[in-house]
Amino acid sequence: YFIVRSAALPIGDFGNYYYASKFLLHGRWGTWIYDPASFNLAIYSEGQRNFFLNYTPVPPLSALLYLPFAAFDAAVSKILSNSVNAVLLLFSLHRLQAYFKVNLWLMLLVPVLFFTPIRNIVYEGQSYFLLLFLLSEGLIRYLEQEKWVAMLLWALSIHLKVSPAFVVLFLLFEKDWKALLKLATVTVLCLLASLPFLGTSTWTNYSINILPRLFNGEINNTYSVNYQSMQVLLKTLFVPDLMHNPAAWFNNPVTYHRLSGAFNILIYGIAALCAFTKVKPEIKYCTWLMCAMLVSGYGNSFGLLLLVIPLFCLHTYFTASKGLFITIAVALFLIANLPLSWSASLPVPLQFPRLYLLIALFFTCVFFIKPVLKPYYFLTLFFAFIIPADLKKYTQNYFLPREENILTYNFNLQDDSLAILYFDDLGPQQKKMALPFHTKKVTDLKPAGKVFPHEYIPVSKLVNDSIIIYLSDRNRGIGFYTLRYELLK
């Protein structure tokens, strides 16, 4: 039902993979794919309507993986992709159930516990069924000593979504140097094999300009409560922003950096201690998986499906008593299905229920593993308080008093008026507004498209030889520009 219905819905996130692959198939691939405005305008010119897409978080190799679907109509391709992924989901559940000897009734609970992620994945045409297959089957093959197959599956998962790179830490702390070398070899070979199709400029741009900002949580709106991450919680509390976060409780970006760093060190440190404990490798694997989910600045409902892996791998702990299992099941159900709108009107710290439940689940698993915790281990948290913090990107030099649109891609100054060009789900739009000053002279500044750390400037104009007005995506999602200004001295 979900798969058939998904074809009648807007193309959703599947459009990212479908159109990137389609442009690649037709020889239109380039670094412009990673500019949201250029990507959306190109899709609009293809005749697609009622959509709003962003390919930026997706690694380049995904375009090759979805090439088989690019030969069909978008709706047909979405059905085909969802059908293939649904088969992979069923196969993954069967393999996990059989290998870890989980009772069949637990597998039958998966559609109930993870109803919202499964529904959203199908409706949006996301790739998390495939990701679950790659991560779970890779784990099983690793445990069966089929290392080359496992490394290939994990390498593909990293190329599909960056977050599965947690397997590197898993192998590192397992001291499985041969497997680590195999993973590196397969990952690099996949990259090299893609170069004739994707080009070196795409990979260079993604690695140098995009990936560091993704690690910083800069996807669309960096203050989005939907991400349900500690990074967003602390930023909302400590980093005011006139556009997206004017009601911050404190104006202290340094504290944000310190506390965010301390949280990451704590979670990574506990996961490392669990890795030194004498427990089964699959349990350590699950610990690193949940660690990666917690330290990420970007969370979504799709990725919660991956909690199926710890549910199956840790089932002997979770089912030790009826009361414990019911508690775990309720927690998983709330994590996966609790509507965030229920907490939207609450004070900021209470708007992150999924984050707190994930933290509780993580420490529950740690309790079962029982790593040796020494008080002096927590001294490592002080490293977070001595690392310098970059505060330059938090300047509030916005030219407009409010956000006119999240995806502005150009602007013009003429006859004492400002015209901004933007894209939304209705397509390319233009809005004009009066300027508070008279424009005597407007000069386009070169070079356009200047790149700074944490910032990209596609358009910049000098007005009246006294003020520079420019588009910038500083402290925002990559390519999601807003107007800023600088007064010349």
PDB file of N, CA, C and O in Angstrom, residues 412-419 432-442 463-464:
ATOM      1  N   ASN A 412      18.921  41.737  -7.314  1.00  0.00           N
ATOM      2  CA  ASN A 412      19.219  42.900  -8.166  1.00  0.00           C
ATOM      3  C   ASN A 412      18.865  44.172  -7.428  1.00  0.00           C
ATOM      4  O   ASN A 412      17.913  44.206  -6.629  1.00  0.00           O
ATOM      5  N   LEU A 413      19.639  45.215  -7.687  1.00  0.00           N
ATOM      6  CA  LEU A 413      19.383  46.541  -7.126  1.00  0.00           C
ATOM      7  C   LEU A 413      19.149  47.512  -8.274  1.00  0.00           C
ATOM      8  O   LEU A 413      20.009  47.679  -9.137  1.00  0.00           O
ATOM      9  N   GLN A 414      17.976  48.148  -8.292  1.00  0.00           N
ATOM     10  CA  GLN A 414      17.653  49.061  -9.383  1.00  0.00           C
ATOM     11  C   GLN A 414      16.531  49.999  -8.951  1.00  0.00           C
ATOM     12  O   GLN A 414      15.550  49.577  -8.326  1.00  0.00           O
ATOM     13  N   ASP A 415      16.674  51.287  -9.304  1.00  0.00           N
ATOM     14  CA  ASP A 415      15.639  52.289  -9.026  1.00  0.00           C
ATOM     15  C   ASP A 415      15.222  52.293  -7.560  1.00  0.00           C
ATOM     16  O   ASP A 415      14.019  52.300  -7.218  1.00  0.00           O
ATOM     17  N   ASP A 416      16.219  52.265  -6.682  1.00  0.00           N
ATOM     18  CA  ASP A 416      15.980  52.320  -5.237  1.00  0.00           C
ATOM     19  C   ASP A 416      15.143  51.148  -4.719  1.00  0.00           C
ATOM     20  O   ASP A 416      14.451  51.258  -3.698  1.00  0.00           O
ATOM     21  N   SER A 417      15.175  50.030  -5.411  1.00  0.00           N
ATOM     22  CA  SER A 417      14.433  48.848  -4.964  1.00  0.00           C
ATOM     23  C   SER A 417      15.338  47.619  -5.019  1.00  0.00           C
ATOM     24  O   SER A 417      16.307  47.574  -5.779  1.00  0.00           O
ATOM     25  N   LEU A 418      14.986  46.660  -4.216  1.00  0.00           N
ATOM     26  CA  LEU A 418      15.707  45.400  -4.154  1.00  0.00           C
ATOM     27  C   LEU A 418      14.799  44.288  -4.667  1.00  0.00           C
ATOM     28  O   LEU A 418      13.642  44.176  -4.238  1.00  0.00           O
ATOM     29  N   ALA A 419      15.296  43.498  -5.581  1.00  0.00           N
ATOM     30  CA  ALA A 419      14.552  42.342  -6.080  1.00  0.00           C
ATOM     31  C   ALA A 419      15.338  41.086  -5.725  1.00  0.00           C
ATOM     32  O   ALA A 419      16.493  40.947  -6.121  1.00  0.00           O
ATOM     33  N   LYS A 432       9.994  41.983  -4.831  1.00  0.00           N
ATOM     34  CA  LYS A 432      10.598  43.314  -4.819  1.00  0.00           C
ATOM     35  C   LYS A 432      10.227  44.030  -3.530  1.00  0.00           C
ATOM     36  O   LYS A 432       9.145  43.870  -2.995  1.00  0.00           O
ATOM     37  N   MET A 433      11.174  44.871  -3.067  1.00  0.00           N
ATOM     38  CA  MET A 433      10.920  45.686  -1.875  1.00  0.00           C
ATOM     39  C   MET A 433      11.740  46.964  -1.978  1.00  0.00           C
ATOM     40  O   MET A 433      12.777  47.010  -2.660  1.00  0.00           O
ATOM     41  N   ALA A 434      11.249  48.001  -1.315  1.00  0.00           N
ATOM     42  CA  ALA A 434      11.924  49.294  -1.362  1.00  0.00           C
ATOM     43  C   ALA A 434      13.179  49.281  -0.490  1.00  0.00           C
ATOM     44  O   ALA A 434      13.225  48.621   0.545  1.00  0.00           O
ATOM     45  N   LEU A 435      14.200  50.010  -0.947  1.00  0.00           N
ATOM     46  CA  LEU A 435      15.431  50.162  -0.173  1.00  0.00           C
ATOM     47  C   LEU A 435      15.333  51.381   0.729  1.00  0.00           C
ATOM     48  O   LEU A 435      14.667  52.371   0.383  1.00  0.00           O
ATOM     49  N   PRO A 436      16.008  51.352   1.873  1.00  0.00           N
ATOM     50  CA  PRO A 436      15.959  52.517   2.775  1.00  0.00           C
ATOM     51  C   PRO A 436      16.924  53.631   2.378  1.00  0.00           C
ATOM     52  O   PRO A 436      17.121  54.575   3.140  1.00  0.00           O
ATOM     53  N   PHE A 437      17.565  53.514   1.212  1.00  0.00           N
ATOM     54  CA  PHE A 437      18.504  54.540   0.752  1.00  0.00           C
ATOM     55  C   PHE A 437      18.450  54.617  -0.771  1.00  0.00           C
ATOM     56  O   PHE A 437      17.916  53.729  -1.448  1.00  0.00           O
ATOM     57  N   HIS A 438      19.017  55.682  -1.290  1.00  0.00           N
ATOM     58  CA  HIS A 438      19.025  55.916  -2.734  1.00  0.00           C
ATOM     59  C   HIS A 438      20.259  55.237  -3.348  1.00  0.00           C
ATOM     60  O   HIS A 438      21.373  55.358  -2.844  1.00  0.00           O
ATOM     61  N   THR A 439      20.045  54.497  -4.439  1.00  0.00           N
ATOM     62  CA  THR A 439      21.154  53.819  -5.114  1.00  0.00           C
ATOM     63  C   THR A 439      21.642  54.679  -6.278  1.00  0.00           C
ATOM     64  O   THR A 439      20.973  54.829  -7.290  1.00  0.00           O
ATOM     65  N   LYS A 440      22.834  55.237  -6.116  1.00  0.00           N
ATOM     66  CA  LYS A 440      23.426  56.045  -7.167  1.00  0.00           C
ATOM     67  C   LYS A 440      24.311  55.197  -8.090  1.00  0.00           C
ATOM     68  O   LYS A 440      24.392  55.435  -9.286  1.00  0.00           O
ATOM     69  N   LYS A 441      24.963  54.193  -7.507  1.00  0.00           N
ATOM     70  CA  LYS A 441      25.915  53.400  -8.274  1.00  0.00           C
ATOM     71  C   LYS A 441      25.947  51.971  -7.724  1.00  0.00           C
ATOM     72  O   LYS A 441      26.044  51.762  -6.523  1.00  0.00           O
ATOM     73  N   VAL A 442      25.852  51.001  -8.634  1.00  0.00           N
ATOM     74  CA  VAL A 442      25.897  49.582  -8.250  1.00  0.00           C
ATOM     75  C   VAL A 442      26.936  48.891  -9.123  1.00  0.00           C
ATOM     76  O   VAL A 442      26.853  48.944 -10.361  1.00  0.00           O
ATOM     77  N   VAL A 463      27.630  49.053  -3.502  1.00  0.00           N
ATOM     78  CA  VAL A 463      26.580  50.059  -3.682  1.00  0.00           C
ATOM     79  C   VAL A 463      27.080  51.406  -3.177  1.00  0.00           C
ATOM     80  O   VAL A 463      27.530  51.526  -2.029  1.00  0.00           O
ATOM     81  N   ASN A 464      27.009  52.397  -4.046  1.00  0.00           N
ATOM     82  CA  ASN A 464      27.371  53.780  -3.716  1.00  0.00           C
ATOM     83  C   ASN A 464      28.797  53.894  -3.156  1.00  0.00           C
ATOM     84  O   ASN A 464      29.094  54.807  -2.377  1.00  0.00           O
TER      85      ASN A 464
END
